[in-house]
PDB file of C-alpha atoms and ligand atoms in Angstrom:
ATOM      1  CA  UNK M   1    -249.299 -23.433-167.714  1.00 87.00           C
ATOM      2  CA  UNK M   2    -251.882 -20.866-166.632  1.00 94.00           C
ATOM      3  CA  UNK M   3    -253.656 -22.199-163.551  1.00 98.00           C
ATOM      4  CA  UNK M   4    -256.904 -20.286-164.115  1.00 98.00           C
ATOM      5  CA  UNK M   5    -257.152 -18.893-160.580  1.00 98.00           C
ATOM      6  CA  UNK M   6    -256.324 -15.225-161.154  1.00 98.00           C
ATOM      7  CA  UNK M   7    -258.467 -12.956-158.952  1.00 98.00           C
ATOM      8  CA  UNK M   8    -259.349 -15.695-156.433  1.00 98.00           C
ATOM      9  CA  UNK M   9    -258.748 -15.047-152.737  1.00 98.00           C
ATOM     10  CA  UNK M  10    -256.482 -17.361-150.745  1.00 99.00           C
ATOM     11  CA  UNK M  11    -255.958 -17.667-147.020  1.00 99.00           C
ATOM     12  CA  UNK M  12    -252.424 -18.934-146.451  1.00 99.00           C
ATOM     13  CA  UNK M  13    -251.597 -19.839-142.857  1.00 98.00           C
ATOM     14  CA  UNK M  14    -248.106 -19.964-141.374  1.00 98.00           C
ATOM     15  CA  UNK M  15    -246.885 -17.811-144.236  1.00 98.00           C
ATOM     16  CA  UNK M  16    -244.231 -15.414-142.908  1.00 98.00           C
ATOM     17  CA  UNK M  17    -241.529 -17.902-143.954  1.00 98.00           C
ATOM     18  CA  UNK M  18    -240.858 -21.468-145.006  1.00 98.00           C
ATOM     19  CA  UNK M  19    -243.365 -23.635-146.820  1.00 98.00           C
ATOM     20  CA  UNK M  20    -246.345 -21.345-146.173  1.00 98.00           C
ATOM     21  CA  UNK M  21    -244.463 -18.409-147.691  1.00 98.00           C
ATOM     22  CA  UNK M  22    -243.564 -20.596-150.690  1.00 98.00           C
ATOM     23  CA  UNK M  23    -247.263 -21.377-151.211  1.00 98.00           C
ATOM     24  CA  UNK M  24    -248.269 -17.713-150.875  1.00 98.00           C
ATOM     25  CA  UNK M  25    -245.630 -16.679-153.403  1.00 98.00           C
ATOM     26  CA  UNK M  26    -246.640 -19.312-155.969  1.00 98.00           C
ATOM     27  CA  UNK M  27    -250.321 -18.357-155.640  1.00 98.00           C
ATOM     28  CA  UNK M  28    -249.599 -14.617-155.823  1.00 98.00           C
ATOM     29  CA  UNK M  29    -247.578 -15.187-158.998  1.00 98.00           C
ATOM     30  CA  UNK M  30    -250.788 -16.620-160.485  1.00 98.00           C
ATOM     31  CA  UNK M  31    -252.599 -13.389-159.610  1.00 98.00           C
ATOM     32  CA  UNK M  32    -254.334 -14.839-156.551  1.00 98.00           C
ATOM     33  CA  UNK M  33    -254.930 -12.278-153.774  1.00 98.00           C
ATOM     34  CA  UNK M  34    -253.275 -13.699-150.672  1.00 98.00           C
ATOM     35  CA  UNK M  35    -254.085 -13.157-147.011  1.00 98.00           C
ATOM     36  CA  UNK M  36    -250.991 -14.287-145.167  1.00 98.00           C
ATOM     37  CA  UNK M  37    -251.075 -15.221-141.497  1.00 98.00           C
ATOM     38  CA  UNK M  38    -248.425 -15.722-138.807  1.00 98.00           C
ATOM     39  CA  UNK M  39    -248.106 -14.734-135.152  1.00 98.00           C
ATOM     40  CA  UNK M  40    -244.998 -12.550-135.368  1.00 98.00           C
ATOM     41  CA  UNK M  41    -246.205  -9.233-136.820  1.00 98.00           C
ATOM     42  CA  UNK M  42    -242.784  -7.882-137.779  1.00 98.00           C
ATOM     43  CA  UNK M  43    -241.680 -10.921-139.767  1.00 98.00           C
ATOM     44  CA  UNK M  44    -245.122 -11.089-141.362  1.00 98.00           C
ATOM     45  CA  UNK M  45    -244.947  -7.448-142.508  1.00 98.00           C
ATOM     46  CA  UNK M  46    -241.491  -8.100-143.919  1.00 98.00           C
ATOM     47  CA  UNK M  47    -242.829 -11.159-145.757  1.00 98.00           C
ATOM     48  CA  UNK M  48    -245.700  -9.093-147.185  1.00 98.00           C
ATOM     49  CA  UNK M  49    -243.267  -6.421-148.395  1.00 98.00           C
ATOM     50  CA  UNK M  50    -241.091  -9.104-149.979  1.00 98.00           C
ATOM     51  CA  UNK M  51    -244.079 -10.741-151.658  1.00 98.00           C
ATOM     52  CA  UNK M  52    -245.360  -7.469-153.103  1.00 98.00           C
ATOM     53  CA  UNK M  53    -241.938  -6.959-154.683  1.00 98.00           C
ATOM     54  CA  UNK M  54    -241.665 -10.422-156.266  1.00 98.00           C
ATOM     55  CA  UNK M  55    -240.684 -10.176-159.927  1.00 97.00           C
ATOM     56  CA  UNK M  56    -243.526 -11.099-162.241  1.00 97.00           C
ATOM     57  CA  UNK M  57    -246.351 -10.455-159.763  1.00 98.00           C
ATOM     58  CA  UNK M  58    -249.441  -9.636-161.856  1.00 98.00           C
ATOM     59  CA  UNK M  59    -250.580  -6.023-161.425  1.00 97.00           C
ATOM     60  CA  UNK M  60    -253.360  -5.579-158.887  1.00 97.00           C
ATOM     61  CA  UNK M  61    -252.523  -8.726-156.912  1.00 98.00           C
ATOM     62  CA  UNK M  62    -253.189  -8.003-153.241  1.00 98.00           C
ATOM     63  CA  UNK M  63    -251.077  -9.209-150.343  1.00 98.00           C
ATOM     64  CA  UNK M  64    -252.761  -8.729-146.962  1.00 98.00           C
ATOM     65  CA  UNK M  65    -250.880  -9.680-143.772  1.00 98.00           C
ATOM     66  CA  UNK M  66    -252.900 -10.570-140.668  1.00 98.00           C
ATOM     67  CA  UNK M  67    -250.925 -11.203-137.488  1.00 98.00           C
ATOM     68  CA  UNK M  68    -252.796 -13.922-135.610  1.00 98.00           C
ATOM     69  CA  UNK M  69    -252.395 -17.263-133.916  1.00 98.00           C
ATOM     70  CA  UNK M  70    -254.424 -19.438-136.272  1.00 98.00           C
ATOM     71  CA  UNK M  71    -254.730 -22.178-133.645  1.00 98.00           C
ATOM     72  CA  UNK M  72    -256.997 -19.974-131.501  1.00 98.00           C
ATOM     73  CA  UNK M  73    -260.646 -19.041-132.008  1.00 98.00           C
ATOM     74  CA  UNK M  74    -259.667 -15.334-131.683  1.00 98.00           C
ATOM     75  CA  UNK M  75    -257.003 -15.702-134.354  1.00 98.00           C
ATOM     76  CA  UNK M  76    -259.420 -17.335-136.761  1.00 98.00           C
ATOM     77  CA  UNK M  77    -262.075 -14.710-136.009  1.00 98.00           C
ATOM     78  CA  UNK M  78    -259.584 -12.008-137.048  1.00 98.00           C
ATOM     79  CA  UNK M  79    -258.927 -13.748-140.339  1.00 98.00           C
ATOM     80  CA  UNK M  80    -262.644 -14.179-141.101  1.00 98.00           C
ATOM     81  CA  UNK M  81    -263.435 -10.621-140.034  1.00 98.00           C
ATOM     82  CA  UNK M  82    -261.195  -9.476-142.883  1.00 98.00           C
ATOM     83  CA  UNK M  83    -262.976 -11.726-145.379  1.00 97.00           C
ATOM     84  CA  UNK M  84    -265.470 -14.548-145.105  1.00 95.00           C
ATOM     85  CA  UNK M  85    -265.393 -16.038-148.581  1.00 97.00           C
ATOM     86  CA  UNK M  86    -261.988 -17.501-149.309  1.00 98.00           C
ATOM     87  CA  UNK M  87    -261.702 -19.519-152.525  1.00 98.00           C
ATOM     88  CA  UNK M  88    -258.459 -21.202-151.494  1.00 99.00           C
ATOM     89  CA  UNK M  89    -257.283 -22.145-148.004  1.00 99.00           C
ATOM     90  CA  UNK M  90    -253.819 -23.429-147.174  1.00 99.00           C
ATOM     91  CA  UNK M  91    -253.801 -24.757-143.620  1.00 98.00           C
ATOM     92  CA  UNK M  92    -250.478 -24.694-141.816  1.00 98.00           C
ATOM     93  CA  UNK M  93    -249.028 -23.942-138.391  1.00 96.00           C
ATOM     94  CA  UNK M  94    -245.794 -24.810-136.679  1.00 89.00           C
ATOM     95  CA  UNK M  95    -245.012 -28.454-136.115  1.00 92.00           C
ATOM     96  CA  UNK M  96    -245.110 -29.856-132.581  1.00 93.00           C
ATOM     97  CA  UNK M  97    -241.844 -30.429-130.692  1.00 90.00           C
ATOM     98  CA  UNK M  98    -239.950 -33.717-130.804  1.00 88.00           C
ATOM     99  CA  UNK M  99    -239.548 -35.829-127.678  1.00 91.00           C
ATOM    100  CA  UNK M 100    -240.377 -38.991-125.780  1.00 94.00           C
ATOM    101  CA  UNK M 101    -244.078 -39.710-125.333  1.00 96.00           C
ATOM    102  CA  UNK M 102    -243.413 -40.677-121.709  1.00 97.00           C
ATOM    103  CA  UNK M 103    -242.723 -37.004-120.978  1.00 96.00           C
ATOM    104  CA  UNK M 104    -245.870 -35.608-122.578  1.00 97.00           C
ATOM    105  CA  UNK M 105    -248.757 -34.525-120.372  1.00 97.00           C
ATOM    106  CA  UNK M 106    -252.325 -34.228-121.602  1.00 98.00           C
ATOM    107  CA  UNK M 107    -251.803 -30.480-122.255  1.00 97.00           C
ATOM    108  CA  UNK M 108    -248.927 -31.180-124.634  1.00 97.00           C
ATOM    109  CA  UNK M 109    -251.150 -33.526-126.620  1.00 98.00           C
ATOM    110  CA  UNK M 110    -254.065 -31.072-126.661  1.00 98.00           C
ATOM    111  CA  UNK M 111    -251.779 -28.346-128.053  1.00 97.00           C
ATOM    112  CA  UNK M 112    -250.558 -30.619-130.862  1.00 98.00           C
ATOM    113  CA  UNK M 113    -254.059 -31.823-131.687  1.00 98.00           C
ATOM    114  CA  UNK M 114    -255.327 -28.194-131.659  1.00 98.00           C
ATOM    115  CA  UNK M 115    -252.595 -27.013-134.023  1.00 98.00           C
ATOM    116  CA  UNK M 116    -252.268 -29.920-136.412  1.00 98.00           C
ATOM    117  CA  UNK M 117    -255.729 -31.470-136.460  1.00 98.00           C
ATOM    118  CA  UNK M 118    -258.513 -29.272-135.027  1.00 98.00           C
ATOM    119  CA  UNK M 119    -257.347 -25.964-136.559  1.00 98.00           C
ATOM    120  CA  UNK M 120    -257.404 -27.288-140.147  1.00 98.00           C
ATOM    121  CA  UNK M 121    -260.799 -28.880-139.404  1.00 98.00           C
ATOM    122  CA  UNK M 122    -262.148 -25.526-138.128  1.00 98.00           C
ATOM    123  CA  UNK M 123    -260.856 -23.765-141.235  1.00 98.00           C
ATOM    124  CA  UNK M 124    -262.430 -26.403-143.484  1.00 98.00           C
ATOM    125  CA  UNK M 125    -265.716 -26.093-141.574  1.00 98.00           C
ATOM    126  CA  UNK M 126    -265.723 -22.305-141.936  1.00 98.00           C
ATOM    127  CA  UNK M 127    -265.140 -22.265-145.679  1.00 98.00           C
ATOM    128  CA  UNK M 128    -266.256 -25.346-147.635  1.00 98.00           C
ATOM    129  CA  UNK M 129    -270.005 -24.759-147.768  1.00 98.00           C
ATOM    130  CA  UNK M 130    -269.525 -21.238-149.147  1.00 98.00           C
ATOM    131  CA  UNK M 131    -267.046 -22.618-151.667  1.00 98.00           C
ATOM    132  CA  UNK M 132    -269.588 -25.248-152.752  1.00 98.00           C
ATOM    133  CA  UNK M 133    -272.270 -22.562-153.224  1.00 98.00           C
ATOM    134  CA  UNK M 134    -269.905 -20.576-155.436  1.00 98.00           C
ATOM    135  CA  UNK M 135    -268.819 -23.698-157.375  1.00 98.00           C
ATOM    136  CA  UNK M 136    -265.102 -23.456-156.685  1.00 98.00           C
ATOM    137  CA  UNK M 137    -262.923 -24.251-153.689  1.00 98.00           C
ATOM    138  CA  UNK M 138    -259.470 -25.611-152.970  1.00 99.00           C
ATOM    139  CA  UNK M 139    -258.156 -26.623-149.573  1.00 98.00           C
ATOM    140  CA  UNK M 140    -254.594 -27.828-149.174  1.00 99.00           C
ATOM    141  CA  UNK M 141    -253.451 -28.991-145.755  1.00 98.00           C
ATOM    142  CA  UNK M 142    -249.706 -28.915-145.223  1.00 98.00           C
ATOM    143  CA  UNK M 143    -249.122 -32.048-143.172  1.00 98.00           C
ATOM    144  CA  UNK M 144    -245.943 -34.168-143.224  1.00 97.00           C
ATOM    145  CA  UNK M 145    -244.266 -37.190-144.757  1.00 96.00           C
ATOM    146  CA  UNK M 146    -244.516 -38.532-141.190  1.00 95.00           C
ATOM    147  CA  UNK M 147    -248.156 -39.373-141.961  1.00 96.00           C
ATOM    148  CA  UNK M 148    -246.947 -42.097-144.358  1.00 96.00           C
ATOM    149  CA  UNK M 149    -243.725 -42.975-142.632  1.00 95.00           C
ATOM    150  CA  UNK M 150    -243.780 -42.078-138.922  1.00 94.00           C
ATOM    151  CA  UNK M 151    -240.749 -40.524-137.252  1.00 90.00           C
ATOM    152  CA  UNK M 152    -240.230 -42.068-133.799  1.00 89.00           C
ATOM    153  CA  UNK M 153    -239.493 -38.898-131.813  1.00 89.00           C
ATOM    154  CA  UNK M 154    -242.239 -36.912-133.546  1.00 92.00           C
ATOM    155  CA  UNK M 155    -245.123 -38.808-131.969  1.00 96.00           C
ATOM    156  CA  UNK M 156    -247.187 -35.645-131.494  1.00 97.00           C
ATOM    157  CA  UNK M 157    -246.948 -34.902-135.202  1.00 96.00           C
ATOM    158  CA  UNK M 158    -247.508 -38.544-136.264  1.00 97.00           C
ATOM    159  CA  UNK M 159    -250.612 -38.769-134.112  1.00 97.00           C
ATOM    160  CA  UNK M 160    -252.300 -35.407-134.654  1.00 98.00           C
ATOM    161  CA  UNK M 161    -251.669 -35.232-138.393  1.00 98.00           C
ATOM    162  CA  UNK M 162    -252.848 -38.787-138.981  1.00 97.00           C
ATOM    163  CA  UNK M 163    -256.092 -37.820-137.246  1.00 98.00           C
ATOM    164  CA  UNK M 164    -256.473 -34.927-139.695  1.00 98.00           C
ATOM    165  CA  UNK M 165    -255.664 -37.220-142.612  1.00 98.00           C
ATOM    166  CA  UNK M 166    -258.433 -39.633-141.641  1.00 98.00           C
ATOM    167  CA  UNK M 167    -260.923 -36.785-141.311  1.00 98.00           C
ATOM    168  CA  UNK M 168    -259.950 -35.316-144.687  1.00 98.00           C
ATOM    169  CA  UNK M 169    -260.228 -38.714-146.396  1.00 98.00           C
ATOM    170  CA  UNK M 170    -263.896 -38.751-145.404  1.00 98.00           C
ATOM    171  CA  UNK M 171    -264.968 -35.130-145.807  1.00 98.00           C
ATOM    172  CA  UNK M 172    -263.213 -34.629-149.164  1.00 98.00           C
ATOM    173  CA  UNK M 173    -265.423 -37.398-150.562  1.00 98.00           C
ATOM    174  CA  UNK M 174    -268.660 -35.770-149.464  1.00 98.00           C
ATOM    175  CA  UNK M 175    -270.533 -35.585-152.808  1.00 98.00           C
ATOM    176  CA  UNK M 176    -271.950 -32.184-151.789  1.00 98.00           C
ATOM    177  CA  UNK M 177    -268.377 -30.846-151.895  1.00 98.00           C
ATOM    178  CA  UNK M 178    -266.645 -32.966-154.531  1.00 98.00           C
ATOM    179  CA  UNK M 179    -269.473 -32.497-157.071  1.00 98.00           C
ATOM    180  CA  UNK M 180    -269.401 -28.722-156.465  1.00 98.00           C
ATOM    181  CA  UNK M 181    -265.740 -28.381-157.540  1.00 98.00           C
ATOM    182  CA  UNK M 182    -264.474 -28.175-153.953  1.00 99.00           C
ATOM    183  CA  UNK M 183    -261.358 -30.271-153.435  1.00 99.00           C
ATOM    184  CA  UNK M 184    -259.547 -30.995-150.188  1.00 99.00           C
ATOM    185  CA  UNK M 185    -256.102 -32.561-150.359  1.00 99.00           C
ATOM    186  CA  UNK M 186    -253.053 -32.915-148.143  1.00 98.00           C
ATOM    187  CA  UNK M 187    -249.550 -31.956-149.225  1.00 98.00           C
ATOM    188  CA  UNK M 188    -246.876 -33.916-147.365  1.00 98.00           C
ATOM    189  CA  UNK M 189    -243.392 -32.364-147.131  1.00 98.00           C
ATOM    190  CA  UNK M 190    -240.338 -34.518-146.688  1.00 97.00           C
ATOM    191  CA  UNK M 191    -237.183 -32.587-145.753  1.00 96.00           C
ATOM    192  CA  UNK M 192    -237.323 -28.950-146.909  1.00 97.00           C
ATOM    193  CA  UNK M 193    -234.643 -26.382-146.216  1.00 96.00           C
ATOM    194  CA  UNK M 194    -236.540 -24.093-143.831  1.00 96.00           C
ATOM    195  CA  UNK M 195    -235.968 -22.750-140.324  1.00 93.00           C
ATOM    196  CA  UNK M 196    -237.964 -25.670-138.948  1.00 90.00           C
ATOM    197  CA  UNK M 197    -235.565 -28.176-140.549  1.00 91.00           C
ATOM    198  CA  UNK M 198    -232.518 -26.242-139.330  1.00 91.00           C
ATOM    199  CA  UNK M 199    -233.865 -26.204-135.767  1.00 88.00           C
ATOM    200  CA  UNK M 200    -234.336 -29.979-135.889  1.00 85.00           C
ATOM    201  CA  UNK M 201    -230.821 -30.423-137.284  1.00 89.00           C
ATOM    202  CA  UNK M 202    -229.400 -28.117-134.611  1.00 89.00           C
ATOM    203  CA  UNK M 203    -230.999 -30.364-131.997  1.00 84.00           C
ATOM    204  CA  UNK M 204    -229.384 -33.433-133.576  1.00 85.00           C
ATOM    205  CA  UNK M 205    -226.062 -31.604-133.797  1.00 89.00           C
ATOM    206  CA  UNK M 206    -226.131 -30.758-130.083  1.00 89.00           C
ATOM    207  CA  UNK M 207    -227.108 -34.308-129.158  1.00 86.00           C
ATOM    208  CA  UNK M 208    -224.344 -35.972-131.211  1.00 89.00           C
ATOM    209  CA  UNK M 209    -221.655 -33.291-130.901  1.00 93.00           C
ATOM    210  CA  UNK M 210    -221.333 -33.266-134.709  1.00 93.00           C
ATOM    211  CA  UNK M 211    -221.220 -29.941-136.580  1.00 93.00           C
ATOM    212  CA  UNK M 212    -224.622 -29.047-138.047  1.00 92.00           C
ATOM    213  CA  UNK M 213    -223.300 -29.222-141.631  1.00 93.00           C
ATOM    214  CA  UNK M 214    -222.197 -32.821-141.040  1.00 94.00           C
ATOM    215  CA  UNK M 215    -225.619 -33.732-139.650  1.00 93.00           C
ATOM    216  CA  UNK M 216    -227.306 -32.078-142.632  1.00 94.00           C
ATOM    217  CA  UNK M 217    -225.014 -33.905-145.033  1.00 95.00           C
ATOM    218  CA  UNK M 218    -225.915 -37.291-143.580  1.00 94.00           C
ATOM    219  CA  UNK M 219    -229.606 -36.433-143.904  1.00 94.00           C
ATOM    220  CA  UNK M 220    -229.214 -35.235-147.509  1.00 97.00           C
ATOM    221  CA  UNK M 221    -227.534 -38.511-148.461  1.00 97.00           C
ATOM    222  CA  UNK M 222    -230.559 -40.451-147.169  1.00 96.00           C
ATOM    223  CA  UNK M 223    -232.740 -38.749-149.785  1.00 98.00           C
ATOM    224  CA  UNK M 224    -232.642 -40.196-153.327  1.00 98.00           C
ATOM    225  CA  UNK M 225    -232.639 -36.635-154.732  1.00 98.00           C
ATOM    226  CA  UNK M 226    -229.510 -36.051-152.551  1.00 98.00           C
ATOM    227  CA  UNK M 227    -230.733 -32.629-151.507  1.00 98.00           C
ATOM    228  CA  UNK M 228    -233.360 -30.875-149.425  1.00 98.00           C
ATOM    229  CA  UNK M 229    -236.402 -29.420-151.110  1.00 98.00           C
ATOM    230  CA  UNK M 230    -236.965 -25.683-151.280  1.00 98.00           C
ATOM    231  CA  UNK M 231    -240.059 -23.671-150.446  1.00 98.00           C
ATOM    232  CA  UNK M 232    -240.508 -22.494-154.031  1.00 98.00           C
ATOM    233  CA  UNK M 233    -240.867 -25.986-155.457  1.00 98.00           C
ATOM    234  CA  UNK M 234    -243.217 -26.881-152.611  1.00 98.00           C
ATOM    235  CA  UNK M 235    -245.279 -23.772-153.379  1.00 98.00           C
ATOM    236  CA  UNK M 236    -245.496 -24.721-157.053  1.00 98.00           C
ATOM    237  CA  UNK M 237    -247.049 -28.097-156.194  1.00 98.00           C
ATOM    238  CA  UNK M 238    -249.450 -26.377-153.815  1.00 99.00           C
ATOM    239  CA  UNK M 239    -250.488 -23.860-156.487  1.00 98.00           C
ATOM    240  CA  UNK M 240    -251.131 -26.674-158.940  1.00 98.00           C
ATOM    241  CA  UNK M 241    -253.396 -28.414-156.401  1.00 99.00           C
ATOM    242  CA  UNK M 242    -255.302 -25.107-156.235  1.00 99.00           C
ATOM    243  CA  UNK M 243    -255.614 -24.820-160.001  1.00 98.00           C
ATOM    244  CA  UNK M 244    -258.626 -25.301-162.230  1.00 98.00           C
ATOM    245  CA  UNK M 245    -256.725 -28.197-163.807  1.00 98.00           C
ATOM    246  CA  UNK M 246    -256.576 -30.091-160.482  1.00 98.00           C
ATOM    247  CA  UNK M 247    -260.370 -30.258-160.098  1.00 98.00           C
ATOM    248  CA  UNK M 248    -260.405 -34.085-160.257  1.00 98.00           C
ATOM    249  CA  UNK M 249    -257.767 -34.578-157.529  1.00 98.00           C
ATOM    250  CA  UNK M 250    -259.886 -35.248-154.448  1.00 98.00           C
ATOM    251  CA  UNK M 251    -258.886 -36.422-150.977  1.00 98.00           C
ATOM    252  CA  UNK M 252    -255.307 -37.293-151.907  1.00 98.00           C
ATOM    253  CA  UNK M 253    -252.057 -37.254-149.952  1.00 98.00           C
ATOM    254  CA  UNK M 254    -249.374 -35.829-152.215  1.00 98.00           C
ATOM    255  CA  UNK M 255    -245.841 -36.492-151.030  1.00 98.00           C
ATOM    256  CA  UNK M 256    -243.046 -34.079-151.998  1.00 98.00           C
ATOM    257  CA  UNK M 257    -239.920 -35.657-150.547  1.00 98.00           C
ATOM    258  CA  UNK M 258    -237.278 -36.221-153.229  1.00 98.00           C
ATOM    259  CA  UNK M 259    -238.057 -39.952-153.131  1.00 98.00           C
ATOM    260  CA  UNK M 260    -237.311 -40.383-149.420  1.00 97.00           C
ATOM    261  CA  UNK M 261    -240.393 -42.531-148.775  1.00 97.00           C
ATOM    262  CA  UNK M 262    -239.508 -45.939-150.084  1.00 95.00           C
ATOM    263  CA  UNK M 263    -242.744 -47.510-151.176  1.00 93.00           C
ATOM    264  CA  UNK M 264    -244.342 -48.549-154.452  1.00 93.00           C
ATOM    265  CA  UNK M 265    -247.490 -46.578-153.563  1.00 90.00           C
TER     266      UNK M 265
HETATM  267  P1  LIG X   1    -241.184 -22.764-140.460  1.00 73.96           P
HETATM  268  O1  LIG X   1    -240.130 -22.404-141.415  1.00 73.96           O
HETATM  269  O2  LIG X   1    -240.866 -22.850-139.011  1.00 73.96           O
HETATM  270  O3  LIG X   1    -242.401 -21.721-140.666  1.00 73.96           O
HETATM  271  C1  LIG X   1    -243.567 -21.821-139.905  1.00 73.96           C
HETATM  272  C2  LIG X   1    -244.477 -20.652-140.236  1.00 73.96           C
HETATM  273  O4  LIG X   1    -245.717 -20.830-139.548  1.00 73.96           O
HETATM  274  C3  LIG X   1    -243.946 -19.310-139.753  1.00 73.96           C
HETATM  275  O5  LIG X   1    -244.391 -18.304-140.623  1.00 73.96           O
HETATM  276  C4  LIG X   1    -244.601 -19.150-138.387  1.00 73.96           C
HETATM  277  O6  LIG X   1    -244.616 -17.790-137.972  1.00 73.96           O
HETATM  278  C5  LIG X   1    -245.985 -19.712-138.697  1.00 73.96           C
HETATM  279  N1  LIG X   1    -246.732 -20.211-137.551  1.00 73.96           N
HETATM  280  C6  LIG X   1    -246.305 -21.113-136.617  1.00 73.96           C
HETATM  281  N2  LIG X   1    -247.259 -21.315-135.705  1.00 73.96           N
HETATM  282  C7  LIG X   1    -248.314 -20.521-136.053  1.00 73.96           C
HETATM  283  C8  LIG X   1    -249.593 -20.269-135.498  1.00 73.96           C
HETATM  284  N3  LIG X   1    -249.978 -20.861-134.373  1.00 73.96           N
HETATM  285  N4  LIG X   1    -250.430 -19.400-136.125  1.00 73.96           N
HETATM  286  C9  LIG X   1    -250.038 -18.774-137.264  1.00 73.96           C
HETATM  287  N5  LIG X   1    -248.841 -18.985-137.849  1.00 73.96           N
HETATM  288  C10 LIG X   1    -247.999 -19.838-137.242  1.00 73.96           C
HETATM  289  O7  LIG X   1    -241.840 -24.177-140.776  1.00 73.96           O
HETATM  290  P2  LIG X   1    -241.915 -24.960-142.198  1.00 73.96           P
HETATM  291  O8  LIG X   1    -240.679 -25.746-142.355  1.00 73.96           O
HETATM  292  O9  LIG X   1    -242.366 -24.035-143.251  1.00 73.96           O
HETATM  293  O10 LIG X   1    -243.045 -26.030-141.862  1.00 73.96           O
HETATM  294  C11 LIG X   1    -244.408 -25.813-142.113  1.00 73.96           C
HETATM  295  C12 LIG X   1    -245.169 -27.059-141.621  1.00 73.96           C
HETATM  296  O11 LIG X   1    -244.706 -28.200-142.341  1.00 73.96           O
HETATM  297  C13 LIG X   1    -244.957 -27.346-140.131  1.00 73.96           C
HETATM  298  O12 LIG X   1    -246.145 -27.848-139.577  1.00 73.96           O
HETATM  299  C14 LIG X   1    -243.891 -28.426-140.160  1.00 73.96           C
HETATM  300  O13 LIG X   1    -243.932 -29.258-139.025  1.00 73.96           O
HETATM  301  C15 LIG X   1    -244.285 -29.183-141.424  1.00 73.96           C
HETATM  302  N6  LIG X   1    -243.164 -29.949-141.973  1.00 73.96           N
HETATM  303  C16 LIG X   1    -242.028 -29.325-142.380  1.00 73.96           C
HETATM  304  C17 LIG X   1    -240.975 -30.076-142.894  1.00 73.96           C
HETATM  305  C18 LIG X   1    -239.689 -29.437-143.361  1.00 73.96           C
HETATM  306  O14 LIG X   1    -238.763 -30.153-143.730  1.00 73.96           O
HETATM  307  N7  LIG X   1    -239.568 -28.138-143.371  1.00 73.96           N
HETATM  308  C19 LIG X   1    -241.089 -31.469-142.971  1.00 73.96           C
HETATM  309  C20 LIG X   1    -242.264 -32.070-142.561  1.00 73.96           C
HETATM  310  C21 LIG X   1    -243.301 -31.290-142.053  1.00 73.96           C
HETATM  311  P3  LIG X   1    -244.807 -17.375-136.425  1.00 73.96           P
HETATM  312  O15 LIG X   1    -243.914 -18.275-135.620  1.00 73.96           O
HETATM  313  O16 LIG X   1    -244.446 -15.946-136.370  1.00 73.96           O
HETATM  314  O17 LIG X   1    -246.261 -17.602-136.109  1.00 73.96           O
END
């Protein structure tokens, strides 16, 4: 299926690896010019080199790395100094740490809310009106399955991302945006085989004294698909949400989790 977005410009945050990279790759394979953002410049450059060499990349597709912390005003200014009018924005930053809420000070909460709620809101604010004027816009927020099914020790993520989800539910339905072919949706990963997942599993392995492979095996068996997802299949769903064909999908929470969430809806 051709997604009809060749030549559009996408801002893909948190894209030097993992799910963000998967989204950037899927979009680039559709001929979308991608601006990829992460803090670590070296890994980001390597990701850009890898992306430019992906088999099947349409000729002329641009890959532009910008090393920046997207959760800061300076970082966002850098990204918008490069280009103001993005057609597609994928919001993403690292997830907050696990822990016990009794140990979290106000600063810990502010950091999580900045990264996983206020940053996507700032990016939406900076781009949607221009998208509406041009008659096309796609925003996909990478959130988490924890929005539907909270994970006890990830309270910072449960809280901050649910705040974003409530905001998106309202703003996506603004007729000024939805009637102008601007869609805002959230894409909710379950367990995907990325560095983030491995770090979490390493933590569990240390805590229980079990080898990491054993911990990962137990987790895999809890998923009906009996496996972790991979960044490429996540990216493909993201690219579809950015397609011309997805123009009537507005304000939704799309779960990609191999069936892990056990609910009829
Ligand atoms: P990952 O493999 O750790 O990759 C995170 C990417 O984001 C890296 O490129 C990282 O590069 C970049 N990044 C982190 N903080 C940033 C910042 N402040 N500004 C710019 N870039 C930043 O993580 P992932 O597994 O792809 O996860 C992506 C998101 O999905 C996270 O929010 C995670 O919590 C959520 N999620 C993941 C899973 C899963 O199973 N993987 C499940 C549920 C939710 P730098 O560190 O160099 O900046």
